[in-house]
PDB file of C-alpha atoms in Angstrom:
ATOM      1  CA  MET W 268      19.116 -27.455  21.278  1.00 49.00           C
ATOM      2  CA  GLU W 269      22.817 -25.761  19.980  1.00 65.00           C
ATOM      3  CA  LYS W 270      22.778 -21.342  19.306  1.00 66.00           C
ATOM      4  CA  HIS W 271      21.276 -22.136  15.940  1.00 65.00           C
ATOM      5  CA  GLN W 272      18.291 -24.183  16.574  1.00 73.00           C
ATOM      6  CA  TYR W 273      16.967 -21.475  18.805  1.00 81.00           C
ATOM      7  CA  GLU W 274      17.891 -19.087  16.207  1.00 79.00           C
ATOM      8  CA  LEU W 275      15.407 -21.059  13.660  1.00 81.00           C
ATOM      9  CA  VAL W 276      12.888 -21.677  15.820  1.00 86.00           C
ATOM     10  CA  LEU W 277      12.308 -17.903  16.822  1.00 88.00           C
ATOM     11  CA  ILE W 278      12.559 -16.735  13.902  1.00 86.00           C
ATOM     12  CA  LEU W 279       9.594 -19.513  11.915  1.00 89.00           C
ATOM     13  CA  PHE W 280       8.219 -17.942  15.514  1.00 93.00           C
ATOM     14  CA  VAL W 281       8.533 -14.546  14.244  1.00 92.00           C
ATOM     15  CA  VAL W 282       6.686 -15.184  10.624  1.00 93.00           C
ATOM     16  CA  ALA W 283       4.149 -17.401  11.824  1.00 94.00           C
ATOM     17  CA  SER W 284       2.715 -14.597  13.871  1.00 95.00           C
ATOM     18  CA  LEU W 285       3.379 -12.084  11.553  1.00 95.00           C
ATOM     19  CA  GLY W 286       1.263 -14.222   9.624  1.00 95.00           C
ATOM     20  CA  LEU W 287      -1.726 -14.781  11.687  1.00 96.00           C
ATOM     21  CA  VAL W 288      -1.595 -12.018  12.419  1.00 96.00           C
ATOM     22  CA  SER W 289      -2.467 -10.508   8.709  1.00 96.00           C
ATOM     23  CA  PHE W 290      -5.031 -13.410   8.515  1.00 96.00           C
ATOM     24  CA  ILE W 291      -6.541 -12.138  12.049  1.00 96.00           C
ATOM     25  CA  SER W 292      -7.197  -8.647  10.449  1.00 95.00           C
ATOM     26  CA  CYS W 293      -8.490  -9.642   7.377  1.00 94.00           C
ATOM     27  CA  ILE W 294     -10.808 -11.413   9.606  1.00 95.00           C
ATOM     28  CA  ALA W 295     -11.793  -8.351  11.208  1.00 94.00           C
ATOM     29  CA  ALA W 296     -12.006  -6.326   7.708  1.00 92.00           C
ATOM     30  CA  GLU W 297     -14.304  -7.824   6.745  1.00 92.00           C
ATOM     31  CA  ILE W 298     -16.690  -8.126   9.340  1.00 91.00           C
ATOM     32  CA  LYS W 299     -16.514  -4.387   9.590  1.00 88.00           C
ATOM     33  CA  LYS W 300     -16.378  -3.514   6.147  1.00 86.00           C
ATOM     34  CA  THR W 301     -19.304  -1.037   4.294  1.00 80.00           C
ATOM     35  CA  LYS W 302     -22.574  -1.997   4.479  1.00 80.00           C
ATOM     36  CA  GLU W 303     -24.846  -1.323   1.873  1.00 78.00           C
ATOM     37  CA  GLU W 304     -27.140   0.329   4.164  1.00 79.00           C
ATOM     38  CA  GLU W 305     -24.569   3.047   4.725  1.00 77.00           C
ATOM     39  CA  LEU W 306     -24.583   4.426   1.573  1.00 76.00           C
ATOM     40  CA  ARG W 307     -25.754   7.966   1.042  1.00 79.00           C
ATOM     41  CA  VAL W 308     -27.240   9.173  -1.907  1.00 76.00           C
ATOM     42  CA  VAL W 309     -27.597  13.014  -2.967  1.00 72.00           C
ATOM     43  CA  GLY W 310     -29.738  13.023  -6.317  1.00 70.00           C
ATOM     44  CA  ARG W 311     -26.675  11.466  -8.344  1.00 72.00           C
ATOM     45  CA  LEU W 312     -23.659  11.881  -5.769  1.00 73.00           C
ATOM     46  CA  CYS W 313     -23.124   9.643  -3.049  1.00 75.00           C
ATOM     47  CA  HIS W 314     -21.009   9.024   0.266  1.00 75.00           C
ATOM     48  CA  LEU W 315     -19.906   6.082   2.223  1.00 77.00           C
ATOM     49  CA  PRO W 316     -17.894   6.798   5.308  1.00 81.00           C
ATOM     50  CA  GLU W 317     -14.199   5.299   6.419  1.00 81.00           C
ATOM     51  CA  SER W 318     -15.213   2.115   7.971  1.00 82.00           C
ATOM     52  CA  GLN W 319     -12.926  -0.088  10.839  1.00 88.00           C
ATOM     53  CA  ALA W 320     -11.772  -2.282   7.268  1.00 88.00           C
ATOM     54  CA  PHE W 321      -9.316   0.591   6.772  1.00 89.00           C
ATOM     55  CA  GLY W 322      -7.183  -0.033   9.846  1.00 92.00           C
ATOM     56  CA  PHE W 323      -7.465  -3.694   9.786  1.00 93.00           C
ATOM     57  CA  GLY W 324      -6.640  -4.054   5.893  1.00 93.00           C
ATOM     58  CA  VAL W 325      -3.903  -1.902   6.583  1.00 94.00           C
ATOM     59  CA  ALA W 326      -2.521  -3.646   9.266  1.00 95.00           C
ATOM     60  CA  ALA W 327      -2.810  -7.439   7.330  1.00 95.00           C
ATOM     61  CA  LEU W 328      -0.821  -5.417   4.953  1.00 95.00           C
ATOM     62  CA  ILE W 329       1.681  -4.213   7.016  1.00 96.00           C
ATOM     63  CA  CYS W 330       2.455  -7.743   8.684  1.00 95.00           C
ATOM     64  CA  LEU W 331       2.182  -9.822   5.115  1.00 96.00           C
ATOM     65  CA  PHE W 332       5.088  -8.015   4.179  1.00 95.00           C
ATOM     66  CA  ALA W 333       6.668  -7.394   7.385  1.00 95.00           C
ATOM     67  CA  ALA W 334       6.575 -12.028   7.210  1.00 94.00           C
ATOM     68  CA  GLN W 335       6.652 -12.363   3.504  1.00 94.00           C
ATOM     69  CA  MET W 336      10.551 -10.120   4.023  1.00 93.00           C
ATOM     70  CA  VAL W 337      12.139 -11.256   7.166  1.00 91.00           C
ATOM     71  CA  GLY W 338      11.099 -14.756   5.788  1.00 90.00           C
ATOM     72  CA  ASN W 339      12.668 -14.244   2.157  1.00 88.00           C
ATOM     73  CA  LEU W 340      15.777 -12.849   4.088  1.00 89.00           C
ATOM     74  CA  ILE W 341      16.519 -15.866   5.866  1.00 85.00           C
ATOM     75  CA  VAL W 342      16.232 -18.041   3.254  1.00 82.00           C
ATOM     76  CA  CYS W 343      18.215 -16.414   1.283  1.00 82.00           C
ATOM     77  CA  THR W 344      21.005 -15.558   3.790  1.00 80.00           C
ATOM     78  CA  TYR W 345      20.961 -18.965   4.176  1.00 73.00           C
ATOM     79  CA  PHE W 346      21.696 -19.736   0.723  1.00 66.00           C
ATOM     80  CA  CYS W 347      25.032 -16.475   0.278  1.00 66.00           C
ATOM     81  CA  SER W 348      26.365 -18.766   3.327  1.00 63.00           C
ATOM     82  CA  ARG W 349      26.422 -21.698   1.764  1.00 55.00           C
ATOM     83  CA  GLU W 350      27.007 -20.087  -1.770  1.00 54.00           C
ATOM     84  CA  ARG W 351      29.809 -18.585   0.078  1.00 54.00           C
ATOM     85  CA  LYS W 352      31.524 -22.164   1.661  1.00 54.00           C
ATOM     86  CA  LYS W 353      31.063 -23.383  -1.414  1.00 54.00           C
ATOM     87  CA  LYS W 354      33.608 -21.365  -2.866  1.00 53.00           C
ATOM     88  CA  SER W 355      35.721 -21.166   0.121  1.00 53.00           C
ATOM     89  CA  GLY W 356      35.826 -25.122  -0.794  1.00 51.00           C
ATOM     90  CA  SER W 357      34.757 -26.390   2.588  1.00 47.00           C
ATOM     91  CA  ASP W 358      31.466 -27.709   1.734  1.00 45.00           C
ATOM     92  CA  PHE W 359      32.864 -31.197   0.508  1.00 40.00           C
ATOM     93  CA  SER W 360      28.943 -32.252   0.048  1.00 43.00           C
ATOM     94  CA  ILE W 361      27.667 -30.001  -2.792  1.00 42.00           C
ATOM     95  CA  SER W 362      28.739 -30.538  -5.887  1.00 42.00           C
ATOM     96  CA  SER W 363      29.221 -27.560  -8.197  1.00 36.00           C
ATOM     97  CA  LYS W 364      26.130 -28.716 -10.293  1.00 39.00           C
ATOM     98  CA  ALA W 365      23.745 -29.020  -7.852  1.00 47.00           C
ATOM     99  CA  LYS W 366      20.035 -28.632  -8.731  1.00 52.00           C
ATOM    100  CA  THR W 367      17.551 -26.803  -6.922  1.00 57.00           C
ATOM    101  CA  PRO W 368      15.133 -29.417  -5.928  1.00 74.00           C
ATOM    102  CA  THR W 369      11.188 -29.399  -7.176  1.00 80.00           C
ATOM    103  CA  ILE W 370       9.605 -28.624  -4.149  1.00 82.00           C
ATOM    104  CA  TRP W 371      11.607 -25.924  -2.999  1.00 81.00           C
ATOM    105  CA  MET W 372      10.896 -23.686  -6.429  1.00 85.00           C
ATOM    106  CA  ALA W 373       6.852 -24.687  -5.970  1.00 88.00           C
ATOM    107  CA  LEU W 374       7.544 -22.565  -3.065  1.00 88.00           C
ATOM    108  CA  VAL W 375       8.483 -20.327  -4.072  1.00 87.00           C
ATOM    109  CA  CYS W 376       6.414 -19.747  -6.441  1.00 91.00           C
ATOM    110  CA  ILE W 377       3.297 -20.252  -4.227  1.00 93.00           C
ATOM    111  CA  SER W 378       4.723 -17.763  -1.877  1.00 92.00           C
ATOM    112  CA  TRP W 379       5.382 -15.324  -4.536  1.00 94.00           C
ATOM    113  CA  THR W 380       2.374 -15.447  -5.905  1.00 95.00           C
ATOM    114  CA  SER W 381      -0.341 -15.644  -3.504  1.00 95.00           C
ATOM    115  CA  PHE W 382       2.211 -12.951  -2.122  1.00 95.00           C
ATOM    116  CA  VAL W 383       1.366 -10.941  -4.686  1.00 96.00           C
ATOM    117  CA  ILE W 384      -2.338 -11.476  -4.916  1.00 96.00           C
ATOM    118  CA  ALA W 385      -2.970 -11.280  -1.842  1.00 95.00           C
ATOM    119  CA  VAL W 386      -0.969  -7.918  -1.688  1.00 95.00           C
ATOM    120  CA  THR W 387      -2.913  -6.521  -4.586  1.00 95.00           C
ATOM    121  CA  LEU W 388      -6.886  -7.782  -3.377  1.00 94.00           C
ATOM    122  CA  LEU W 389      -5.222  -6.279  -0.084  1.00 94.00           C
ATOM    123  CA  SER W 390      -4.777  -2.836  -1.129  1.00 93.00           C
ATOM    124  CA  ALA W 391      -7.848  -2.668  -3.005  1.00 90.00           C
ATOM    125  CA  ALA W 392     -10.899  -3.363  -0.536  1.00 90.00           C
ATOM    126  CA  THR W 393      -8.461  -1.755   1.978  1.00 89.00           C
ATOM    127  CA  SER W 394      -8.520   1.441  -0.672  1.00 85.00           C
ATOM    128  CA  MET W 395     -12.041   1.176  -1.037  1.00 82.00           C
ATOM    129  CA  SER W 396     -12.632   0.960   2.772  1.00 81.00           C
ATOM    130  CA  ARG W 397     -11.348   4.513   2.810  1.00 77.00           C
ATOM    131  CA  ASP W 398     -14.023   7.519   3.299  1.00 73.00           C
ATOM    132  CA  GLN W 399     -15.258   8.233  -0.220  1.00 72.00           C
ATOM    133  CA  PRO W 400     -17.251  11.682   0.122  1.00 72.00           C
ATOM    134  CA  TYR W 401     -19.696  13.083  -2.417  1.00 72.00           C
ATOM    135  CA  GLY W 402     -18.814  13.520  -5.665  1.00 65.00           C
ATOM    136  CA  GLN W 403     -15.363  11.675  -5.423  1.00 66.00           C
ATOM    137  CA  GLY W 404     -16.227   8.645  -4.534  1.00 57.00           C
ATOM    138  CA  TRP W 405     -13.497   5.762  -4.997  1.00 59.00           C
ATOM    139  CA  LEU W 406     -13.287   6.234  -8.926  1.00 59.00           C
ATOM    140  CA  ASP W 407     -14.370   8.616 -11.192  1.00 66.00           C
ATOM    141  CA  GLY W 408     -17.280   9.813  -8.763  1.00 66.00           C
ATOM    142  CA  GLN W 409     -19.094   6.177  -7.863  1.00 70.00           C
ATOM    143  CA  CYS W 410     -18.733   4.897  -4.448  1.00 71.00           C
ATOM    144  CA  TYR W 411     -17.714   1.438  -4.359  1.00 75.00           C
ATOM    145  CA  PHE W 412     -18.122  -2.054  -2.247  1.00 77.00           C
ATOM    146  CA  VAL W 413     -15.784  -4.313  -0.875  1.00 80.00           C
ATOM    147  CA  LYS W 414     -17.537  -7.434  -2.174  1.00 84.00           C
ATOM    148  CA  GLN W 415     -18.226  -9.973   0.114  1.00 89.00           C
ATOM    149  CA  GLY W 416     -15.319 -12.783   0.853  1.00 90.00           C
ATOM    150  CA  ILE W 417     -12.410 -10.420  -0.713  1.00 91.00           C
ATOM    151  CA  TYR W 418     -10.573 -10.372   2.675  1.00 92.00           C
ATOM    152  CA  ILE W 419     -11.830 -13.758   3.297  1.00 94.00           C
ATOM    153  CA  GLY W 420      -9.953 -14.436   0.286  1.00 94.00           C
ATOM    154  CA  SER W 421      -7.061 -12.609   0.561  1.00 94.00           C
ATOM    155  CA  GLY W 422      -6.907 -13.801   4.660  1.00 94.00           C
ATOM    156  CA  ILE W 423      -7.067 -17.544   2.404  1.00 96.00           C
ATOM    157  CA  LEU W 424      -3.761 -16.094   0.464  1.00 96.00           C
ATOM    158  CA  VAL W 425      -1.970 -15.078   3.140  1.00 96.00           C
ATOM    159  CA  LEU W 426      -2.177 -18.279   4.659  1.00 96.00           C
ATOM    160  CA  ILE W 427      -0.840 -20.316   1.823  1.00 96.00           C
ATOM    161  CA  ALA W 428       1.994 -17.440   1.669  1.00 95.00           C
ATOM    162  CA  ILE W 429       3.215 -17.722   5.185  1.00 95.00           C
ATOM    163  CA  GLY W 430       2.901 -21.237   4.903  1.00 94.00           C
ATOM    164  CA  SER W 431       4.784 -21.374   2.636  1.00 93.00           C
ATOM    165  CA  THR W 432       7.620 -19.113   3.132  1.00 91.00           C
ATOM    166  CA  LEU W 433       7.977 -21.250   6.658  1.00 91.00           C
ATOM    167  CA  GLY W 434       8.133 -24.751   4.605  1.00 89.00           C
ATOM    168  CA  LEU W 435      10.816 -23.021   2.417  1.00 87.00           C
ATOM    169  CA  ILE W 436      12.929 -21.709   5.615  1.00 85.00           C
ATOM    170  CA  ILE W 437      12.751 -25.522   7.292  1.00 86.00           C
ATOM    171  CA  ILE W 438      14.109 -26.770   4.091  1.00 84.00           C
ATOM    172  CA  THR W 439      16.698 -24.754   3.767  1.00 80.00           C
ATOM    173  CA  THR W 440      17.780 -24.569   7.179  1.00 78.00           C
ATOM    174  CA  MET W 441      17.284 -28.328   7.462  1.00 75.00           C
ATOM    175  CA  ARG W 442      19.302 -28.522   3.597  1.00 66.00           C
ATOM    176  CA  LYS W 443      22.082 -26.258   5.190  1.00 59.00           C
ATOM    177  CA  THR W 444      22.517 -28.121   8.758  1.00 57.00           C
ATOM    178  CA  GLN W 445      22.627 -31.932   6.473  1.00 55.00           C
ATOM    179  CA  VAL W 446      25.409 -29.738   4.440  1.00 50.00           C
ATOM    180  CA  ASP W 447      27.401 -28.921   7.653  1.00 50.00           C
ATOM    181  CA  GLU W 448      27.292 -32.678   9.452  1.00 52.00           C
ATOM    182  CA  GLY W 449      28.600 -34.133   6.298  1.00 50.00           C
ATOM    183  CA  SER W 450      31.146 -31.067   6.025  1.00 50.00           C
ATOM    184  CA  LYS W 451      32.183 -31.922   9.450  1.00 52.00           C
ATOM    185  CA  VAL W 452      32.334 -35.707   9.127  1.00 51.00           C
ATOM    186  CA  LYS W 453      34.245 -35.269   6.110  1.00 51.00           C
ATOM    187  CA  GLU W 454      35.893 -33.312   7.900  1.00 53.00           C
ATOM    188  CA  GLN W 455      37.108 -35.084  10.920  1.00 54.00           C
ATOM    189  CA  SER W 456      37.755 -38.373   7.995  1.00 53.00           C
ATOM    190  CA  LYS W 457      40.619 -36.658   6.998  1.00 54.00           C
ATOM    191  CA  LEU W 458      42.098 -35.526  10.317  1.00 54.00           C
ATOM    192  CA  ASN W 459      41.277 -39.292  10.963  1.00 55.00           C
ATOM    193  CA  THR W 460      43.405 -40.623   7.911  1.00 59.00           C
ATOM    194  CA  LYS W 461      46.284 -38.364   8.142  1.00 58.00           C
ATOM    195  CA  SER W 462      46.737 -39.502  12.050  1.00 54.00           C
TER     196      SER W 462
END
């Protein structure tokens, strides 16, 4: 295994691990979210204490952001390096009118759509898991509960986003490897023809 392959495996491991931690944090937040019996009502005022779901929700958000950014940074890095090679003329196997595969575009759309929805759900649910004091509540002085299954749904979206990102990394690096090998073969055949 060459150095490039070790780096790829390490990157895939980091992104997958961050995604898994985010998913597990979502499940833990679902289990630890505020229960109805914790609601305190005095007249028209309500109070909900902060639940442990807040910490798990923050952890899920941080890990999801990190995984998405690392994964997409790697994909962009491979694309930029491929574009530089194409401009320098050393990349013989890609035509100037190369089309991005539809699978790649579908994975980008799925990855970012699930990421945005998961972040929105996790942010709102995590915000509701903070302390909601008497008279202030979460919104307009009202206390709000996180609905059943919101964190689990967010966890599923996390898995979809991270799975799509991992697929993007694999497809992008496979294409780059194939292009590099094609370039080497063409350069070698040119050298053999000259000699």
